mmCIF file of C-alpha atoms in Angstrom:
data_model
loop_
_atom_site.group_PDB
_atom_site.id
_atom_site.type_symbol
_atom_site.label_atom_id
_atom_site.label_comp_id
_atom_site.label_asym_id
_atom_site.label_seq_id
_atom_site.Cartn_x
_atom_site.Cartn_y
_atom_site.Cartn_z
ATOM 1 C CA PHE A 1 -18.655 -99.151 -308.162
ATOM 2 C CA SER A 2 -18.958 -95.383 -307.888
ATOM 3 C CA PRO A 3 -17.113 -93.027 -310.278
ATOM 4 C CA GLY A 4 -16.598 -90.852 -307.230
ATOM 5 C CA LEU A 5 -14.048 -93.396 -306.023
ATOM 6 C CA LEU A 6 -11.902 -92.584 -309.064
ATOM 7 C CA VAL A 7 -12.002 -88.911 -308.080
ATOM 8 C CA VAL A 8 -11.020 -89.846 -304.522
ATOM 9 C CA ALA A 9 -8.102 -91.938 -305.796
ATOM 10 C CA GLY A 10 -6.970 -89.206 -308.185
ATOM 11 C CA SER A 11 -7.177 -86.597 -305.433
ATOM 12 C CA PHE A 12 -5.161 -88.791 -303.078
ATOM 13 C CA ALA A 13 -2.465 -89.310 -305.717
ATOM 14 C CA ALA A 14 -2.333 -85.601 -306.618
ATOM 15 C CA PHE A 15 -1.938 -84.441 -303.024
ATOM 16 C CA ARG A 16 0.627 -87.189 -302.428
ATOM 17 C CA LEU A 17 2.694 -85.936 -305.347
ATOM 18 C CA LEU A 18 2.297 -82.355 -304.140
ATOM 19 C CA ASN A 19 3.568 -83.330 -300.710
ATOM 20 C CA ARG A 20 6.562 -85.112 -302.236
ATOM 21 C CA GLY A 21 7.337 -82.042 -304.301
ATOM 22 C CA LEU A 22 7.165 -79.781 -301.255
ATOM 23 C CA GLU A 23 9.510 -82.102 -299.370
ATOM 24 C CA ARG A 24 12.095 -81.700 -302.134
ATOM 25 C CA LEU A 25 11.823 -77.906 -301.870
ATOM 26 C CA ARG A 26 12.116 -77.715 -298.096
ATOM 27 C CA ALA A 27 14.860 -75.593 -296.595
ATOM 28 C CA PRO A 28 18.243 -77.213 -295.797
ATOM 29 C CA GLY A 29 18.376 -78.486 -292.250
ATOM 30 C CA TRP A 30 14.603 -78.858 -291.950
ATOM 31 C CA SER A 31 13.867 -82.323 -290.606
ATOM 32 C CA GLY A 32 10.725 -84.403 -290.715
ATOM 33 C CA SER A 33 7.624 -84.053 -292.842
ATOM 34 C CA CYS A 34 6.869 -80.848 -294.713
ATOM 35 C CA ARG A 35 3.625 -80.864 -292.830
ATOM 36 C CA ARG A 36 4.900 -81.430 -289.335
ATOM 37 C CA ARG A 37 2.369 -80.143 -286.846
ATOM 38 C CA PRO A 38 2.894 -78.825 -283.352
ATOM 39 C CA ARG A 39 0.678 -80.315 -280.720
ATOM 40 C CA PRO A 40 -3.025 -79.367 -280.967
ATOM 41 C CA GLY A 41 -2.685 -77.219 -277.880
ATOM 42 C CA ALA A 42 -0.307 -75.018 -279.817
ATOM 43 C CA THR A 43 -2.142 -74.866 -283.131
ATOM 44 C CA ALA A 44 -5.692 -75.979 -282.411
ATOM 45 C CA GLY A 45 -5.930 -76.875 -286.080
ATOM 46 C CA SER A 46 -5.975 -79.705 -288.575
ATOM 47 C CA GLY A 47 -4.169 -80.268 -291.856
ATOM 48 C CA ALA A 48 -1.189 -78.051 -292.594
ATOM 49 C CA THR A 49 -0.807 -78.003 -296.364
ATOM 50 C CA SER A 50 -2.250 -75.383 -298.646
ATOM 51 C CA GLY A 51 -4.351 -78.077 -300.296
ATOM 52 C CA HIS A 52 -7.476 -77.111 -298.384
ATOM 53 C CA ARG A 53 -7.496 -73.515 -299.728
ATOM 54 C CA TRP A 54 -9.580 -74.320 -302.807
ATOM 55 C CA ARG A 55 -12.180 -76.035 -300.609
ATOM 56 C CA THR A 56 -12.353 -72.943 -298.421
ATOM 57 C CA ALA A 57 -13.221 -70.776 -301.417
ATOM 58 C CA LEU A 58 -15.492 -73.150 -303.336
ATOM 59 C CA SER A 59 -17.808 -74.289 -300.568
ATOM 60 C CA PRO A 60 -19.368 -70.827 -299.833
ATOM 61 C CA CYS A 61 -19.580 -70.159 -303.591
ATOM 62 C CA ARG A 62 -21.716 -73.265 -304.065
ATOM 63 C CA PHE A 63 -24.289 -72.009 -301.579
ATOM 64 C CA TYR A 64 -24.249 -68.509 -303.024
ATOM 65 C CA LEU A 65 -24.832 -69.745 -306.580
ATOM 66 C CA HIS A 66 -27.310 -72.469 -305.576
ATOM 67 C CA PRO A 67 -29.325 -71.225 -302.551
ATOM 68 C CA GLU A 68 -31.842 -74.072 -303.029
ATOM 69 C CA MET A 69 -29.333 -76.352 -301.290
ATOM 70 C CA SER A 70 -30.124 -74.619 -298.008
ATOM 71 C CA ASN A 71 -33.590 -76.189 -298.124
ATOM 72 C CA ASP A 72 -32.480 -79.667 -299.158
ATOM 73 C CA LEU A 73 -29.093 -80.883 -297.963
ATOM 74 C CA VAL A 74 -29.911 -84.521 -298.819
ATOM 75 C CA GLY A 75 -30.647 -84.832 -302.513
ATOM 76 C CA THR A 76 -29.929 -81.385 -303.968
ATOM 77 C CA HIS A 77 -26.462 -80.440 -305.127
ATOM 78 C CA PRO A 78 -25.155 -78.495 -308.135
ATOM 79 C CA PRO A 79 -22.820 -79.926 -310.796
ATOM 80 C CA GLY A 80 -19.338 -80.304 -309.447
ATOM 81 C CA ALA A 81 -20.350 -80.385 -305.776
ATOM 82 C CA HIS A 82 -20.089 -84.183 -305.636
ATOM 83 C CA SER A 83 -16.597 -84.021 -307.142
ATOM 84 C CA LEU A 84 -15.633 -81.323 -304.638
ATOM 85 C CA VAL A 85 -16.549 -83.601 -301.736
ATOM 86 C CA ALA A 86 -14.775 -86.557 -303.400
ATOM 87 C CA VAL A 87 -11.579 -84.512 -303.816
ATOM 88 C CA SER A 88 -11.869 -83.534 -300.139
ATOM 89 C CA VAL A 89 -11.993 -87.210 -299.152
ATOM 90 C CA GLY A 90 -8.795 -87.779 -301.142
ATOM 91 C CA TYR A 91 -7.117 -84.891 -299.350
ATOM 92 C CA PHE A 92 -8.089 -86.148 -295.885
ATOM 93 C CA LEU A 93 -6.941 -89.666 -296.802
ATOM 94 C CA GLU A 94 -3.549 -88.369 -297.913
ATOM 95 C CA ASP A 95 -3.228 -86.228 -294.786
ATOM 96 C CA PHE A 96 -4.146 -89.262 -292.670
ATOM 97 C CA VAL A 97 -1.448 -91.392 -294.328
ATOM 98 C CA ASP A 98 1.107 -88.587 -294.014
ATOM 99 C CA MET A 99 0.537 -88.309 -290.280
ATOM 100 C CA LEU A 100 0.798 -92.080 -289.833
ATOM 101 C CA CYS A 101 4.112 -92.117 -291.678
ATOM 102 C CA ASN A 102 5.723 -89.014 -290.193
ATOM 103 C CA GLN A 103 4.379 -88.555 -286.682
ATOM 104 C CA LYS A 104 4.165 -90.562 -283.517
ATOM 105 C CA LEU A 105 0.701 -91.706 -282.523
ATOM 106 C CA HIS A 106 0.624 -89.783 -279.244
ATOM 107 C CA GLN A 107 1.369 -86.563 -281.156
ATOM 108 C CA SER A 108 -1.337 -86.894 -283.785
ATOM 109 C CA TRP A 109 -4.061 -89.192 -282.440
ATOM 110 C CA GLU A 110 -6.584 -86.332 -282.163
ATOM 111 C CA LEU A 111 -6.141 -85.334 -285.807
ATOM 112 C CA LEU A 112 -6.165 -88.970 -286.902
ATOM 113 C CA PHE A 113 -9.452 -89.427 -285.064
ATOM 114 C CA HIS A 114 -10.815 -86.217 -286.600
ATOM 115 C CA HIS A 115 -9.831 -87.310 -290.109
ATOM 116 C CA SER A 116 -11.346 -90.773 -289.594
ATOM 117 C CA VAL A 117 -14.744 -89.258 -288.781
ATOM 118 C CA VAL A 118 -14.569 -86.883 -291.762
ATOM 119 C CA ILE A 119 -13.508 -89.638 -294.181
ATOM 120 C CA ILE A 120 -16.395 -91.889 -293.100
ATOM 121 C CA CYS A 121 -19.048 -89.148 -293.286
ATOM 122 C CA PHE A 122 -17.818 -87.630 -296.543
ATOM 123 C CA GLY A 123 -17.241 -91.094 -297.993
ATOM 124 C CA LEU A 124 -20.911 -91.954 -297.459
ATOM 125 C CA ALA A 125 -21.918 -88.795 -299.316
ATOM 126 C CA VAL A 126 -19.651 -89.728 -302.227
ATOM 127 C CA LEU A 127 -20.877 -93.334 -302.431
ATOM 128 C CA LEU A 128 -24.585 -92.568 -301.978
ATOM 129 C CA HIS A 129 -24.654 -89.334 -304.022
ATOM 130 C CA GLN A 130 -26.689 -87.913 -301.161
ATOM 131 C CA TYR A 131 -26.003 -85.513 -298.270
ATOM 132 C CA VAL A 132 -23.544 -83.667 -300.529
ATOM 133 C CA GLY A 133 -25.056 -80.356 -299.372
ATOM 134 C CA PHE A 134 -24.545 -81.424 -295.772
ATOM 135 C CA ALA A 135 -20.889 -82.163 -296.548
ATOM 136 C CA LEU A 136 -20.505 -78.733 -298.167
ATOM 137 C CA VAL A 137 -21.779 -77.117 -294.976
ATOM 138 C CA ALA A 138 -19.113 -79.049 -293.084
ATOM 139 C CA LEU A 139 -16.462 -77.671 -295.458
ATOM 140 C CA LEU A 140 -17.344 -74.142 -294.310
ATOM 141 C CA VAL A 141 -15.334 -75.064 -291.213
ATOM 142 C CA GLU A 142 -12.193 -74.806 -293.357
ATOM 143 C CA ILE A 143 -12.571 -71.023 -293.626
ATOM 144 C CA ASN A 144 -11.211 -70.829 -290.107
ATOM 145 C CA SER A 145 -8.307 -73.079 -291.111
ATOM 146 C CA ILE A 146 -6.760 -70.183 -293.060
ATOM 147 C CA PHE A 147 -6.127 -68.294 -289.822
ATOM 148 C CA LEU A 148 -5.221 -71.426 -287.876
ATOM 149 C CA HIS A 149 -2.477 -72.201 -290.377
ATOM 150 C CA LEU A 150 -1.318 -68.582 -290.496
ATOM 151 C CA ARG A 151 -1.032 -68.787 -286.713
ATOM 152 C CA GLN A 152 1.105 -71.892 -287.063
ATOM 153 C CA ILE A 153 3.387 -70.185 -289.589
ATOM 154 C CA LEU A 154 3.825 -67.195 -287.261
ATOM 155 C CA LEU A 155 4.656 -69.546 -284.392
ATOM 156 C CA MET A 156 7.255 -71.351 -286.483
ATOM 157 C CA ALA A 157 8.749 -67.977 -287.482
ATOM 158 C CA ASN A 158 8.957 -66.956 -283.803
ATOM 159 C CA LEU A 159 6.668 -63.955 -284.368
ATOM 160 C CA VAL A 160 4.448 -64.531 -281.351
ATOM 161 C CA HIS A 161 5.045 -61.088 -279.841
ATOM 162 C CA THR A 162 4.042 -59.113 -282.928
ATOM 163 C CA THR A 163 0.994 -57.079 -283.921
ATOM 164 C CA CYS A 164 0.412 -59.424 -286.853
ATOM 165 C CA TYR A 165 0.170 -62.423 -284.537
ATOM 166 C CA ARG A 166 -2.195 -60.608 -282.158
ATOM 167 C CA LEU A 167 -4.447 -59.458 -285.009
ATOM 168 C CA ASN A 168 -4.506 -62.950 -286.478
ATOM 169 C CA SER A 169 -5.337 -64.352 -283.042
ATOM 170 C CA LEU A 170 -8.420 -62.144 -282.808
ATOM 171 C CA ILE A 171 -9.603 -63.019 -286.333
ATOM 172 C CA ASN A 172 -8.816 -66.669 -285.704
ATOM 173 C CA LEU A 173 -10.913 -66.691 -282.546
ATOM 174 C CA GLY A 174 -13.853 -64.985 -284.265
ATOM 175 C CA THR A 175 -13.854 -67.271 -287.300
ATOM 176 C CA TYR A 176 -13.468 -70.272 -285.001
ATOM 177 C CA VAL A 177 -16.711 -69.386 -283.227
ATOM 178 C CA VAL A 178 -18.596 -68.639 -286.464
ATOM 179 C CA PHE A 179 -17.311 -71.308 -288.832
ATOM 180 C CA ARG A 180 -16.525 -74.144 -286.445
ATOM 181 C CA ILE A 181 -18.691 -74.032 -283.341
ATOM 182 C CA ALA A 182 -21.741 -72.274 -284.864
ATOM 183 C CA THR A 183 -21.599 -74.312 -288.092
ATOM 184 C CA LEU A 184 -21.434 -77.605 -286.214
ATOM 185 C CA ALA A 185 -24.302 -76.459 -283.968
ATOM 186 C CA TRP A 186 -26.396 -75.634 -287.056
ATOM 187 C CA MET A 187 -25.595 -79.043 -288.591
ATOM 188 C CA THR A 188 -26.606 -80.789 -285.365
ATOM 189 C CA ARG A 189 -29.882 -78.837 -285.300
ATOM 190 C CA TRP A 190 -30.600 -79.659 -288.959
ATOM 191 C CA LEU A 191 -29.936 -83.351 -288.353
ATOM 192 C CA PHE A 192 -32.293 -83.377 -285.376
ATOM 193 C CA LEU A 193 -35.098 -81.527 -287.187
ATOM 194 C CA ASN A 194 -34.836 -83.783 -290.258
ATOM 195 C CA ARG A 195 -34.401 -87.080 -288.451
ATOM 196 C CA GLN A 196 -37.650 -88.402 -289.985
ATOM 197 C CA ASN A 197 -36.260 -87.932 -293.495
ATOM 198 C CA VAL A 198 -32.883 -89.543 -292.840
ATOM 199 C CA PRO A 199 -32.412 -93.352 -292.849
ATOM 200 C CA PRO A 200 -31.608 -94.723 -289.373
ATOM 201 C CA ALA A 201 -28.101 -95.906 -290.309
ATOM 202 C CA THR A 202 -27.158 -92.577 -291.878
ATOM 203 C CA TYR A 203 -28.743 -90.683 -289.002
ATOM 204 C CA ALA A 204 -26.689 -92.747 -286.554
ATOM 205 C CA VAL A 205 -23.444 -92.006 -288.422
ATOM 206 C CA GLY A 206 -24.255 -88.287 -288.576
ATOM 207 C CA THR A 207 -25.239 -88.132 -284.914
ATOM 208 C CA VAL A 208 -22.089 -89.937 -283.783
ATOM 209 C CA GLY A 209 -19.996 -87.686 -286.013
ATOM 210 C CA MET A 210 -21.534 -84.522 -284.554
ATOM 211 C CA ALA A 211 -21.235 -85.930 -281.023
ATOM 212 C CA ILE A 212 -17.505 -86.450 -281.594
ATOM 213 C CA MET A 213 -16.646 -83.301 -283.541
ATOM 214 C CA THR A 214 -18.491 -80.788 -281.366
ATOM 215 C CA PRO A 215 -16.698 -81.576 -278.066
ATOM 216 C CA MET A 216 -13.374 -81.808 -279.909
ATOM 217 C CA ASN A 217 -13.808 -78.317 -281.347
ATOM 218 C CA ILE A 218 -14.894 -76.884 -278.001
ATOM 219 C CA ILE A 219 -11.820 -78.374 -276.314
ATOM 220 C CA LEU A 220 -9.535 -77.042 -279.033
ATOM 221 C CA PHE A 221 -11.199 -73.630 -278.712
ATOM 222 C CA TYR A 222 -10.414 -73.643 -274.992
ATOM 223 C CA ARG A 223 -6.784 -74.557 -275.714
ATOM 224 C CA LEU A 224 -6.545 -71.808 -278.302
ATOM 225 C CA LEU A 225 -8.081 -69.251 -275.922
ATOM 226 C CA ARG A 226 -5.795 -70.301 -273.099
ATOM 227 C CA SER A 227 -2.669 -70.246 -275.265
ATOM 228 C CA ASP A 228 -3.221 -66.886 -276.958
ATOM 229 C CA PHE A 229 -5.149 -64.852 -274.395
ATOM 230 C CA PHE A 230 -4.804 -66.379 -270.923
ATOM 231 C CA LYS A 231 -1.208 -67.581 -271.039
#
């Protein structure tokens, strides 16, 4: 039994309660889940609550305060980093359950697949107390989620033809390249260069995860580019 599982369970319960609270505060006439998502072609994003914001801020801070993690993503992690990854697993689990309960499968299968890969990879880091640094690198992807979700809000507010939407589209595209595509490419390179130091089973999980996530993000980038710039 890993104490990290308690953190995962507590995180799941906390985000579940937060979602319930947001549903009670939703505007009259709004139907469906508080976190209803347009199709990926429209948002090119994942997860629509504000629950990921703390992860976006904390993950870069960990690397800034503990630069030694850049040299050892397997066994080195500062205090609190393991809990950060465990809380992230709880968030993705809650988001997974929310989509199952409130959306049709054909509308959310890509995000469900995405969350499944993340839960498995992050869950291994929580259970093994290893590869926490690697998981923190993966959380850098969430920096781009700020602008993806802002884009979704602007779409819902029918502000597509505004300067704010166009500016956000440019920032969104830039952060997508840096924090999604480039970060995943760096993770793939690190995994390949350190394959001798990673157990075969873990290496297989990481390789499959990268092989799934990288094409997904490239496809979503194409959809985003087509929707905002080539439409």
